[in-house]
mmCIF file of C-alpha atoms in Angstrom:
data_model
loop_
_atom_site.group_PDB
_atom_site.id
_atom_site.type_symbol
_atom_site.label_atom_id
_atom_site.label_comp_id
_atom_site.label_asym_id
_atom_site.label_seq_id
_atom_site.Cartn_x
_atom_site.Cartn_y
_atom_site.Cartn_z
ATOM 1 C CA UNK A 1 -5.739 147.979 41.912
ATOM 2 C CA UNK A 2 -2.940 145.995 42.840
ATOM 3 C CA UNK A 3 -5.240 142.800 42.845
ATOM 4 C CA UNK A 4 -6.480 143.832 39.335
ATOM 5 C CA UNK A 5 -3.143 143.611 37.972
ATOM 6 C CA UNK A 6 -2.256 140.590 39.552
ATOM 7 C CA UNK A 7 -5.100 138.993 37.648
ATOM 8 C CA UNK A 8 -4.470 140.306 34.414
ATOM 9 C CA UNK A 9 -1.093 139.135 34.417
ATOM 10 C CA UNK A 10 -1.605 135.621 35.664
ATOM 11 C CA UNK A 11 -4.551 135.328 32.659
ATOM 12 C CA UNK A 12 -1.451 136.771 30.505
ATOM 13 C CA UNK A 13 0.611 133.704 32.033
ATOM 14 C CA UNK A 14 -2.369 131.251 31.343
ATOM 15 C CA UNK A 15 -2.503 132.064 27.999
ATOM 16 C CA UNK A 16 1.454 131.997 26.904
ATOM 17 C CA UNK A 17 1.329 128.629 28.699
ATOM 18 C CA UNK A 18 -2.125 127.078 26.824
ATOM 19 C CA UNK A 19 -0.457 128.751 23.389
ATOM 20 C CA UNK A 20 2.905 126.963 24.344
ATOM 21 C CA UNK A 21 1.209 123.654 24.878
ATOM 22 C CA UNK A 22 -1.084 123.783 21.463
ATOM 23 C CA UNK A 23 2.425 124.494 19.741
ATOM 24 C CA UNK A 24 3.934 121.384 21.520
ATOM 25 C CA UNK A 25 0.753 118.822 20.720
ATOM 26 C CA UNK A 26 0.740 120.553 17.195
ATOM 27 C CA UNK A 27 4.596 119.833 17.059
ATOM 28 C CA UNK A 28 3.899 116.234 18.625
ATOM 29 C CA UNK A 29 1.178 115.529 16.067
ATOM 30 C CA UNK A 30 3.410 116.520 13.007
ATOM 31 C CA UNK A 31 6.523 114.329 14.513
ATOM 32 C CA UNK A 32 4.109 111.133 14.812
ATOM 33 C CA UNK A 33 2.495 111.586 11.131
ATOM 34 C CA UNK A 34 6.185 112.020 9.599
ATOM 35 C CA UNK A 35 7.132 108.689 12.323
ATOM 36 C CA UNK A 36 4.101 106.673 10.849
ATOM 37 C CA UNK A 37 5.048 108.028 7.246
ATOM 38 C CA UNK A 38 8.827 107.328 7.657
ATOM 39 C CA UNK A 39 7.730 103.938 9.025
ATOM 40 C CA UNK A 40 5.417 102.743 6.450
ATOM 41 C CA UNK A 41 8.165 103.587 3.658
ATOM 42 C CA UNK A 42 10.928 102.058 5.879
ATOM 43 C CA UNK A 43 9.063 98.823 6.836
ATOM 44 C CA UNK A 44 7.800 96.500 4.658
ATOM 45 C CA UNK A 45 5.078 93.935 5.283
ATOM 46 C CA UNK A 46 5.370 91.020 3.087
ATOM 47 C CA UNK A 47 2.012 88.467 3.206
ATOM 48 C CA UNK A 48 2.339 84.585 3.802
ATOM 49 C CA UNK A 49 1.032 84.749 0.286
ATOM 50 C CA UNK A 50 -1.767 85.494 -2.516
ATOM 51 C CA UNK A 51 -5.365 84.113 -2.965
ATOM 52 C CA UNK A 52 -5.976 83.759 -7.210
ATOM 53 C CA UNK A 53 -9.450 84.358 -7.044
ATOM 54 C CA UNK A 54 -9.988 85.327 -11.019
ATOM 55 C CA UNK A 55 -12.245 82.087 -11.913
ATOM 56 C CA UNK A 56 -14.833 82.054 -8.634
ATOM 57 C CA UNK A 57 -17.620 83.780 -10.271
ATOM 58 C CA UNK A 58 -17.990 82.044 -13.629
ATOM 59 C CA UNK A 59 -20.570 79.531 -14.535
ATOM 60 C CA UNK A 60 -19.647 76.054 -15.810
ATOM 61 C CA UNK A 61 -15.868 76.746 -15.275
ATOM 62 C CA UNK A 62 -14.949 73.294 -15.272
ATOM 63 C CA UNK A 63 -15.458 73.370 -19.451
ATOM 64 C CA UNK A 64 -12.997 76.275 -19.392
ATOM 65 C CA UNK A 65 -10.547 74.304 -17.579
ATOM 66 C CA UNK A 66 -11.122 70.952 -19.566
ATOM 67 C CA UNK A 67 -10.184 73.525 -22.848
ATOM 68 C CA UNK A 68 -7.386 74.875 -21.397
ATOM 69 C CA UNK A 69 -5.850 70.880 -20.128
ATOM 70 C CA UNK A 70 -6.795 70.320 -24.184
ATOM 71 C CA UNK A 71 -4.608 73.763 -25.119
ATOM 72 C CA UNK A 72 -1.769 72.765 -23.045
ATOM 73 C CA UNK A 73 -1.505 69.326 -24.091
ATOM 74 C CA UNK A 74 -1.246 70.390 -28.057
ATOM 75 C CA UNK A 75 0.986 72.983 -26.519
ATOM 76 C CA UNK A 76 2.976 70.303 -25.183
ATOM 77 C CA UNK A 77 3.296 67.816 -27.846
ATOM 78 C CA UNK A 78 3.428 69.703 -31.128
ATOM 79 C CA UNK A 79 6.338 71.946 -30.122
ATOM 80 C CA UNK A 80 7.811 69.055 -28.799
ATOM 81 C CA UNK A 81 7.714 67.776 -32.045
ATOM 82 C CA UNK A 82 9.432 70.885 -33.297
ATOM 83 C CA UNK A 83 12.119 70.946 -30.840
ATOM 84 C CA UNK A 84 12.960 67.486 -31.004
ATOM 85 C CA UNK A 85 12.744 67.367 -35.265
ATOM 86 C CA UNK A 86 15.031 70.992 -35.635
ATOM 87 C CA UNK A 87 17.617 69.414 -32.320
ATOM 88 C CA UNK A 88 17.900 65.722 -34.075
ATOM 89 C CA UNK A 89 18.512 67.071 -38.003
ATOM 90 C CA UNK A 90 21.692 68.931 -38.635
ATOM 91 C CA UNK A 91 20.594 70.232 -42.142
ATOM 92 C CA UNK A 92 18.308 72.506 -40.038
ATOM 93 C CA UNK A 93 20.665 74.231 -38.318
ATOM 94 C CA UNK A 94 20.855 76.890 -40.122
ATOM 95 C CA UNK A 95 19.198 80.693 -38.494
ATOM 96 C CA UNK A 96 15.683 80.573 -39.996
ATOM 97 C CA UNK A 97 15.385 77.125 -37.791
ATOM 98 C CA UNK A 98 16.813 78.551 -34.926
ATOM 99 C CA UNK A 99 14.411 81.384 -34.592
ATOM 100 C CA UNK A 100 12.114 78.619 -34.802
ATOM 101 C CA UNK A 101 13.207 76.679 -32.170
ATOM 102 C CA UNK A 102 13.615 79.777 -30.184
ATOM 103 C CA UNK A 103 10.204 79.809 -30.280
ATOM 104 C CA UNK A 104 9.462 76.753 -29.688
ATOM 105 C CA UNK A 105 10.930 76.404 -26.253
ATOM 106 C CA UNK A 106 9.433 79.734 -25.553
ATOM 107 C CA UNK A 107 5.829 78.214 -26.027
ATOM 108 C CA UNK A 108 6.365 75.831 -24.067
ATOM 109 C CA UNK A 109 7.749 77.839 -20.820
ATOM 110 C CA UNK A 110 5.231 80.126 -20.860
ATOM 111 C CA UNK A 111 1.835 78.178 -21.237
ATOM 112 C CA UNK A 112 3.828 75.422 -18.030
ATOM 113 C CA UNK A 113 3.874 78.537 -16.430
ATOM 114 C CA UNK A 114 0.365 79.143 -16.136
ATOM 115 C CA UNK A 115 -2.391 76.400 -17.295
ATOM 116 C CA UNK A 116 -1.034 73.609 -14.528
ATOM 117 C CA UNK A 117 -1.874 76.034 -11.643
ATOM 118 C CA UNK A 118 -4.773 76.932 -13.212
ATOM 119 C CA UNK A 119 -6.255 73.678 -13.668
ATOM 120 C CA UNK A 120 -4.581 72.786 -9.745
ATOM 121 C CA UNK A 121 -7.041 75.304 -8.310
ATOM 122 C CA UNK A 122 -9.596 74.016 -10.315
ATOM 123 C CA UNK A 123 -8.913 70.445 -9.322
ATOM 124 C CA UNK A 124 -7.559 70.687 -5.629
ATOM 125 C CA UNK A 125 -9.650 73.974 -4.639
ATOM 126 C CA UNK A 126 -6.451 75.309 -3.349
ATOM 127 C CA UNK A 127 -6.037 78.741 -4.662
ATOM 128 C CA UNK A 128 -3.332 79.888 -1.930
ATOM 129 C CA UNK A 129 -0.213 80.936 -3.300
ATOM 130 C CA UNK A 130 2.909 81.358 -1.127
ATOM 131 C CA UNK A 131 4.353 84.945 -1.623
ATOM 132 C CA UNK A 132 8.089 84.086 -2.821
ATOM 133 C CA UNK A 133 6.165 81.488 -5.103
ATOM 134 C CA UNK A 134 3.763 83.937 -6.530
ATOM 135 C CA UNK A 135 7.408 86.254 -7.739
ATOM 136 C CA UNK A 136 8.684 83.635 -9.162
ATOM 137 C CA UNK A 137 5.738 82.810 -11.694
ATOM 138 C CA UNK A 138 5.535 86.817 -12.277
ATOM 139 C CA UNK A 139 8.958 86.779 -13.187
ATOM 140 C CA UNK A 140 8.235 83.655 -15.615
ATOM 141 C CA UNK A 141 5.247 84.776 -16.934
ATOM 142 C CA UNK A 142 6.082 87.821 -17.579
ATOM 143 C CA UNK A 143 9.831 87.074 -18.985
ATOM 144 C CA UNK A 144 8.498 84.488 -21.672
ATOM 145 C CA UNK A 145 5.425 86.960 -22.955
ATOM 146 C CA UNK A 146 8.633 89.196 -23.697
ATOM 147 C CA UNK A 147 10.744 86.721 -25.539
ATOM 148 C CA UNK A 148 7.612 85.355 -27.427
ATOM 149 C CA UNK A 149 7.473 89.205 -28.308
ATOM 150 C CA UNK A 150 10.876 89.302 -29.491
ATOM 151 C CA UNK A 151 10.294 86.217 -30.938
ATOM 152 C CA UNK A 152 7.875 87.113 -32.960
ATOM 153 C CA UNK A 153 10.175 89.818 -34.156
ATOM 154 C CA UNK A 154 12.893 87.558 -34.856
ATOM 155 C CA UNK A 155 11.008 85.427 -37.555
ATOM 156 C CA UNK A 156 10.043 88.882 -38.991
ATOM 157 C CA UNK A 157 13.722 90.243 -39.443
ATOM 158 C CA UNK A 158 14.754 86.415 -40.986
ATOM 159 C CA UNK A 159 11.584 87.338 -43.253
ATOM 160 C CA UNK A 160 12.688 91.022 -43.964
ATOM 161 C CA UNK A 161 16.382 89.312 -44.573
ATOM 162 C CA UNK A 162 14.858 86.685 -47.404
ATOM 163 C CA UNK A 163 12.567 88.798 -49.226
ATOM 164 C CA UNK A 164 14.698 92.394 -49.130
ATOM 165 C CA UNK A 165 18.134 90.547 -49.495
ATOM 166 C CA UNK A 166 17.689 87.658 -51.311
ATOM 167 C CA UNK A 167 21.180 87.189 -52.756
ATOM 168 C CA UNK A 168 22.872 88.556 -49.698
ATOM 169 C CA UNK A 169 20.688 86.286 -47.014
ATOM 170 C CA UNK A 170 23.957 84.113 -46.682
ATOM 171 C CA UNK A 171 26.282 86.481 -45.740
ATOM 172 C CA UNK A 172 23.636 88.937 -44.100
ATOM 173 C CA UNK A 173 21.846 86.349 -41.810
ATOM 174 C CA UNK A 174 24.161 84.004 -40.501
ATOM 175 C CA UNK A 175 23.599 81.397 -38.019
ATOM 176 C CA UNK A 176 26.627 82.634 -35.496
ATOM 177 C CA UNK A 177 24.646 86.276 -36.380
ATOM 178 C CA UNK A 178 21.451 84.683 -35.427
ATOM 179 C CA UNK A 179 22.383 83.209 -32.199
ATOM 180 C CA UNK A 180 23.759 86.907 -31.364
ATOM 181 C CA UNK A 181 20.596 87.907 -31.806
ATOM 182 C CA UNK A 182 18.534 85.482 -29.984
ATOM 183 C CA UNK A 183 20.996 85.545 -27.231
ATOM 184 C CA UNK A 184 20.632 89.657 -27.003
ATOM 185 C CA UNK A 185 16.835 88.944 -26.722
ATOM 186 C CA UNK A 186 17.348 87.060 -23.512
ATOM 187 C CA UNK A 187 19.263 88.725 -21.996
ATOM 188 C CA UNK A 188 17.370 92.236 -22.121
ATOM 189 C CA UNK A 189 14.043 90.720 -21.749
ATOM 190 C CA UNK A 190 15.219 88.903 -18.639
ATOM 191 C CA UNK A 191 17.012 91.887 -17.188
ATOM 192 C CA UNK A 192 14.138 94.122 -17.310
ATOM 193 C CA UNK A 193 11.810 92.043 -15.965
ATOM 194 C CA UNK A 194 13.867 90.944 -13.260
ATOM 195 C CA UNK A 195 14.101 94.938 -12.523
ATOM 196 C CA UNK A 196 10.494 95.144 -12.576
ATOM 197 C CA UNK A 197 9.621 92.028 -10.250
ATOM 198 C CA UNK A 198 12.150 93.519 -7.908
ATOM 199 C CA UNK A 199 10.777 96.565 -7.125
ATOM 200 C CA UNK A 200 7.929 94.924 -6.329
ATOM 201 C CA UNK A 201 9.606 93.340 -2.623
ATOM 202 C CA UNK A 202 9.802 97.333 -2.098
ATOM 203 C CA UNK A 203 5.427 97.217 -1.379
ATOM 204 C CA UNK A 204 3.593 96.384 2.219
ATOM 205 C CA UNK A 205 1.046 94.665 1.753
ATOM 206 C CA UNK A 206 -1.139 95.035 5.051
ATOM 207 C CA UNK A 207 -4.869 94.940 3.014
ATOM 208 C CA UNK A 208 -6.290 92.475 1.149
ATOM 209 C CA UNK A 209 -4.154 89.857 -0.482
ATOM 210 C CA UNK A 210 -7.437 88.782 -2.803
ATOM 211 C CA UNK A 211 -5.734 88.872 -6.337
ATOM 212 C CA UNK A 212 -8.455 88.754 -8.936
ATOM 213 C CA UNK A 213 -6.858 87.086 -12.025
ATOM 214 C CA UNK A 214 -5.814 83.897 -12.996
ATOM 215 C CA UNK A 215 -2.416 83.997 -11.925
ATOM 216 C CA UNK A 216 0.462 86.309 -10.189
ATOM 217 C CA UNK A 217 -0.262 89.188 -11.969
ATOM 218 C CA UNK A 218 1.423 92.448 -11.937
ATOM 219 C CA UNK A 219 -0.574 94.975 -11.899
ATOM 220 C CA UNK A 220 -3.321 93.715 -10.089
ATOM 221 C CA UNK A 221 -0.530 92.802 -7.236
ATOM 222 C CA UNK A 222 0.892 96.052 -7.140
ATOM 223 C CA UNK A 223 -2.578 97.558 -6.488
ATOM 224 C CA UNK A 224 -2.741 95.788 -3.415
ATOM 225 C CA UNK A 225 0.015 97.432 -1.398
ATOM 226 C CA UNK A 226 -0.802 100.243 1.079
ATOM 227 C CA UNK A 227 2.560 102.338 0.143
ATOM 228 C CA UNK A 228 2.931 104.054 -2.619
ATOM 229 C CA UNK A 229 3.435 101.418 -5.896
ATOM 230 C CA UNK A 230 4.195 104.228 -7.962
ATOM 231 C CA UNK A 231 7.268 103.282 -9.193
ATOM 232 C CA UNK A 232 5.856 99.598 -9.477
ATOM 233 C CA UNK A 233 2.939 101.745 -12.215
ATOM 234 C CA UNK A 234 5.791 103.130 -14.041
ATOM 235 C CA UNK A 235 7.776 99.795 -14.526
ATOM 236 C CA UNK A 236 4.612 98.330 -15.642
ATOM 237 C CA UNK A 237 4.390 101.262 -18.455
ATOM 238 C CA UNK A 238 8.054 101.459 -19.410
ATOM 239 C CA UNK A 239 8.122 97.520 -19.534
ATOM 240 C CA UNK A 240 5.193 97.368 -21.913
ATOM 241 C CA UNK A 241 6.326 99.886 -24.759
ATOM 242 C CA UNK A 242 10.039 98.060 -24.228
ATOM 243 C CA UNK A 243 8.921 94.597 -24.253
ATOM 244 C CA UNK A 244 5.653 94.654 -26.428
ATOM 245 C CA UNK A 245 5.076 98.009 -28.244
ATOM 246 C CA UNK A 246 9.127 97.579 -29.754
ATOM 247 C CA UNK A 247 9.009 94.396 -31.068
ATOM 248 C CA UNK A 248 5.541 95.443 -32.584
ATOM 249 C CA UNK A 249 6.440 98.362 -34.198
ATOM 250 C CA UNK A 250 9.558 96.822 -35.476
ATOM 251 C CA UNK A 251 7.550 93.953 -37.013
ATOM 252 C CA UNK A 252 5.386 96.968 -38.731
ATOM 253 C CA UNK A 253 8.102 98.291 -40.386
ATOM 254 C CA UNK A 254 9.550 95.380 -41.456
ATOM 255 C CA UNK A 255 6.519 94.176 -43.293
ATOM 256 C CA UNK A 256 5.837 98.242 -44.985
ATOM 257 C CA UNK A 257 10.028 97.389 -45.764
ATOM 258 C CA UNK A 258 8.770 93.747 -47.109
ATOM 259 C CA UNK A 259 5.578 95.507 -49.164
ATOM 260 C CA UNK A 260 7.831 98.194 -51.091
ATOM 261 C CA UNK A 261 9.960 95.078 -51.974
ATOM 262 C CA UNK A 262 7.025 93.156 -53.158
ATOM 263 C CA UNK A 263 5.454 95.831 -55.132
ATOM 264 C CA UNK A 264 8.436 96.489 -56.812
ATOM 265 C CA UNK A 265 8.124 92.665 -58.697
ATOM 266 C CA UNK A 266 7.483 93.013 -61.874
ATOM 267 C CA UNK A 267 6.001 89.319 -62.106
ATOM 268 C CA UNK A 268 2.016 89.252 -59.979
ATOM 269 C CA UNK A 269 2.828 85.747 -59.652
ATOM 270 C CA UNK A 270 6.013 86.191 -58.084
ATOM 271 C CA UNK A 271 4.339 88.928 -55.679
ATOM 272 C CA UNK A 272 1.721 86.440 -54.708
ATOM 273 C CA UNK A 273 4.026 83.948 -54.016
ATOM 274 C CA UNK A 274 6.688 85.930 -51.761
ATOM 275 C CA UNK A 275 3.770 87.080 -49.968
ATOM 276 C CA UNK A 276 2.691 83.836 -49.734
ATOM 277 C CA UNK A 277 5.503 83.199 -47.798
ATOM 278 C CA UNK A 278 4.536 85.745 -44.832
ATOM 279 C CA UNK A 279 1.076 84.587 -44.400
ATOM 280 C CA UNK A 280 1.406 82.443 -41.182
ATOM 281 C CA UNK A 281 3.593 84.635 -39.557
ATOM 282 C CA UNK A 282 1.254 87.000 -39.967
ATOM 283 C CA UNK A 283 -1.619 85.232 -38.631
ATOM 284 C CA UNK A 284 0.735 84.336 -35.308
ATOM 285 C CA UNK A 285 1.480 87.870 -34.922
ATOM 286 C CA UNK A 286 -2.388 88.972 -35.403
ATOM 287 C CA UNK A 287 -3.235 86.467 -32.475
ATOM 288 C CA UNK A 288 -0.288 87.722 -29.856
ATOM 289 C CA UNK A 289 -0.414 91.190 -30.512
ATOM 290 C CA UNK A 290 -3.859 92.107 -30.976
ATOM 291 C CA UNK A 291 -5.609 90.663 -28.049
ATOM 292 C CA UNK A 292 -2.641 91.628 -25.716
ATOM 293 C CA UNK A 293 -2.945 95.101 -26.866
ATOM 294 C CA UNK A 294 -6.395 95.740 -26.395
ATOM 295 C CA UNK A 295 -7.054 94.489 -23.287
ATOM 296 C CA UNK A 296 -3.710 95.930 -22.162
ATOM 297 C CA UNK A 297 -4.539 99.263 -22.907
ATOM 298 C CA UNK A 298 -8.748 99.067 -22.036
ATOM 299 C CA UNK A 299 -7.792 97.386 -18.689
ATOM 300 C CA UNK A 300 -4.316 98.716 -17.525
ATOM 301 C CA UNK A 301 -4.913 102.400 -18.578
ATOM 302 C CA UNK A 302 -9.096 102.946 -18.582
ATOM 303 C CA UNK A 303 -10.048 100.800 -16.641
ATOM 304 C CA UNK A 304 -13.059 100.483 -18.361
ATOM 305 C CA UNK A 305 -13.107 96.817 -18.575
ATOM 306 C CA UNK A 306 -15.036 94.393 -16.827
ATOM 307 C CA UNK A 307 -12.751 92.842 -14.338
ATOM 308 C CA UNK A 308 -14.025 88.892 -15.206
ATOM 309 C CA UNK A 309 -14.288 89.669 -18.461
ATOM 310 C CA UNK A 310 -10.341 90.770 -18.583
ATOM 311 C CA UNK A 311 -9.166 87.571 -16.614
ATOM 312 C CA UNK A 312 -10.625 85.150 -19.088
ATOM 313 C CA UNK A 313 -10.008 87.377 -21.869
ATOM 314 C CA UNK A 314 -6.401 87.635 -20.827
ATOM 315 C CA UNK A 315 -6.419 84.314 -19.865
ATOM 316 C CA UNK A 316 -7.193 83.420 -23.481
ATOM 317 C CA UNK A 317 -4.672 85.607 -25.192
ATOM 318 C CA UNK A 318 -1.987 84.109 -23.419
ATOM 319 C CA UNK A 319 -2.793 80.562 -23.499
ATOM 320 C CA UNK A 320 -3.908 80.290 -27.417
ATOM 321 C CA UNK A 321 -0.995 81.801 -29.385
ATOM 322 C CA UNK A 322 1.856 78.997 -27.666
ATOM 323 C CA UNK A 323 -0.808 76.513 -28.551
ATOM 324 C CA UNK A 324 -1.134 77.229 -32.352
ATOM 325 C CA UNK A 325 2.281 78.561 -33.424
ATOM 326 C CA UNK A 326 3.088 75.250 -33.908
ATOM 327 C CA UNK A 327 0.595 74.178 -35.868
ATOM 328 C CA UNK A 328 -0.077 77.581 -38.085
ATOM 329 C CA UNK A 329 3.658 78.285 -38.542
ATOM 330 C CA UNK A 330 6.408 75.429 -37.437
ATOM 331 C CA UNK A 331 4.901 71.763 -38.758
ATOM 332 C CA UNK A 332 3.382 73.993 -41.785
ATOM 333 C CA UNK A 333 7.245 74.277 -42.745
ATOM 334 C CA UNK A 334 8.595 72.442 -46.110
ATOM 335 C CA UNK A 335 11.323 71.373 -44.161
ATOM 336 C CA UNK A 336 9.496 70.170 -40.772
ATOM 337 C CA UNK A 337 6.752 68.554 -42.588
ATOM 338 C CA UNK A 338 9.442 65.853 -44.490
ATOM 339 C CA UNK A 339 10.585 64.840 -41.881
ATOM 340 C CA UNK A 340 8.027 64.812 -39.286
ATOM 341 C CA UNK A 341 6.076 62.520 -42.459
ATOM 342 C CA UNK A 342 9.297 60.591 -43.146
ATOM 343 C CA UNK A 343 8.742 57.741 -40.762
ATOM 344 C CA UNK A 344 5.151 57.684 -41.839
ATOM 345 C CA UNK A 345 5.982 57.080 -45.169
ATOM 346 C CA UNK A 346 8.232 54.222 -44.580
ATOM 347 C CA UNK A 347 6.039 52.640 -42.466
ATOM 348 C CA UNK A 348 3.349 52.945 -45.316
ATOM 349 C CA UNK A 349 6.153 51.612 -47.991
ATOM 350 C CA UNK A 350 6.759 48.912 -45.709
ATOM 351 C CA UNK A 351 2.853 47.753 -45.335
ATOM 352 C CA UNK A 352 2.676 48.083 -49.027
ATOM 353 C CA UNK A 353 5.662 45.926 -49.333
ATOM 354 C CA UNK A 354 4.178 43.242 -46.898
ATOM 355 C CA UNK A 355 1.078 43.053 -48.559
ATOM 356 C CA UNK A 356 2.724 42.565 -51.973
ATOM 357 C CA UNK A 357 4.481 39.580 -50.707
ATOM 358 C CA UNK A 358 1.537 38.280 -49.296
ATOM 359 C CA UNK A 359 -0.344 38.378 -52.346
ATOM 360 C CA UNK A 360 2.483 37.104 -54.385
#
């Protein structure tokens, strides 16, 4: 009987001390997940760099890129023109030309940003990207599509000003008011996307560092990491209705503002005209907005577009607007136009002058 008990209480042991030990490898197991947890938040794993693979799988590509060398070069040289015409002639200092210029610089940023890398991958089959690099043309990217935004909505208050206002533009719109404003523009647009691009040395990237578009891009960065990027989505969201959907909805408003005013001319032919007046700007904010917008909201929120087709898409709604600003809005201007076709002139006055002596 004795022996019986004996047995009993050493399986009674036996058990306590199997139950004990599943408790302590339980315990263990729980301790090494939070570890591994605590380290992958704590750690962060930041690549050599980025491949920019967004152009591999399209036929004839080298067209593409022999398009976007022609882009960048009108890019270049026509809002050159603008700069250097508004920067030379005092009489155009005034704020309607300094929104202008505003833009003009802006156009010029943000396609050097992207279309010489482009076309060096194309050329020099190098598509590597160090990682510090690859910030650094987020951040530009990203900092001039914003001011081009606010840009856009600049030219649209300066339009609200001169059609709502007309004998209080003066005093209203002033050129110390209008630097103000431009300088504001900066500033915020800068500061938040700094915030955003800096959050983003807060991701490990210990996966794939493949990015399929045709630059640094955010989001498709961000999706990379193997932590958690959701902070990085909500930056991304916040920074769009800030930075895009704001500007946009401001130039609504100030064209329904612009309408009332219109329709409230007695004369059709000086509605037409005023309107008139709003045409290009229209047109410039058709091209940035619309594209941008679509393929912003189809590929960043659905996902229910075609990855290639987004990159050239994208590609295309970036690159275009800096290209023909210039041409649809800036050299179209009364003011521009003299004196971009003064020299011209006086050349032709002094052929005509040459020949007449000749023939004499």
């Amino acid at each position: 009987m004795q022996a019986v008990c004996d047995v009993i209480s050493l399986f009674v042991r036996l058990e306590s001390y199997y139950a004990e030990a599943v408790h302590q490898q339980r315990l263990l197991r729980s301790t090494m997940s939070f570890l591994r947890a605590l380290l992958n938040d704590t750690v962060i794993i930041h690549p050599p760099g980025f491949y920019i693979i967004g152009f591999q799988n399209f036929p004839s590509i080298s067209f593409y890129f022999i398009f976007l060398a022609f882009v960048y070069a009108v890019t270049v040289l026509f809002n050159s023109v603008v700069i250097c015409v508004i920067a030379f002639n005092h009489c155009l200092h005034t704020p309607k030309f300094l929104a202008v210029l505003n833009l003009a610089v802006i156009d010029v940023i943000l396609n050097t940003c992207t279309i010489p890398s482009m076309i060096k991958v194309f050329l020099v089959k190098d598509n590597f990207i160090p990682f510090n690099l690859c910030l650094v043309q987020m951040f530009i990217y990203y900092a001039f599509a914003t001011l081009e935004s606010y840009a856009l909505a600049i030219l649209a208050y300066d339009r609200l000003i001169a059609i709502c206002f007309p004998l209080r533009q003066n005093s209203i719109n002033t050129f110390g008011r209008m630097c103000c404003i431009v300088s504001i523009s900066w500033s915020f647009a800068l500061g938040v996307v700094a915030f955003s691009i800096g959050i983003m040395t807060q991701l490990s990237f210990c996966n794939s560092v493949r990015v399929f578009s045709y630059f640094c891009d955010y989001a498709p960065v961000f999706r990379l990491a193997c932590n958690d990027y959701t902070m990085q989505w909500w930056a991304a969201s916040l920074s769009a209705i800030m930075l895009l959907i704001l500007p946009f909805t401001f130039i609504l408003l100030s064209y329904v503002s612009i309408l009332v005013t219109v329709f409230r001319m007695k004369s059709l032919d000086s509605r037409v005209k005023t309107l008139a007046t709003c045409v290009e700007h229209i047109i410039l904010v058709a091209v940035f907005y619309i594209p941008l917008l679509v393929i912003f909201t189809i590929g960043f929120y659905l996902r229910a577009i075609n990855p290639d087709q987004r990159v050239l898409s994208l590609s295309l709604a970036s690159c275009i607007p800096p290209c023909i600003n210039p041409i649809v809005y800036s050299l179209k201007t009364k003011e521009i136009k003299i004196r971009v076709l003064a020299p011209i002139r006086k050349n032709q006055v002094g052929v005509q002058r040459k020949c007449c002596r000749i023939l004499k």
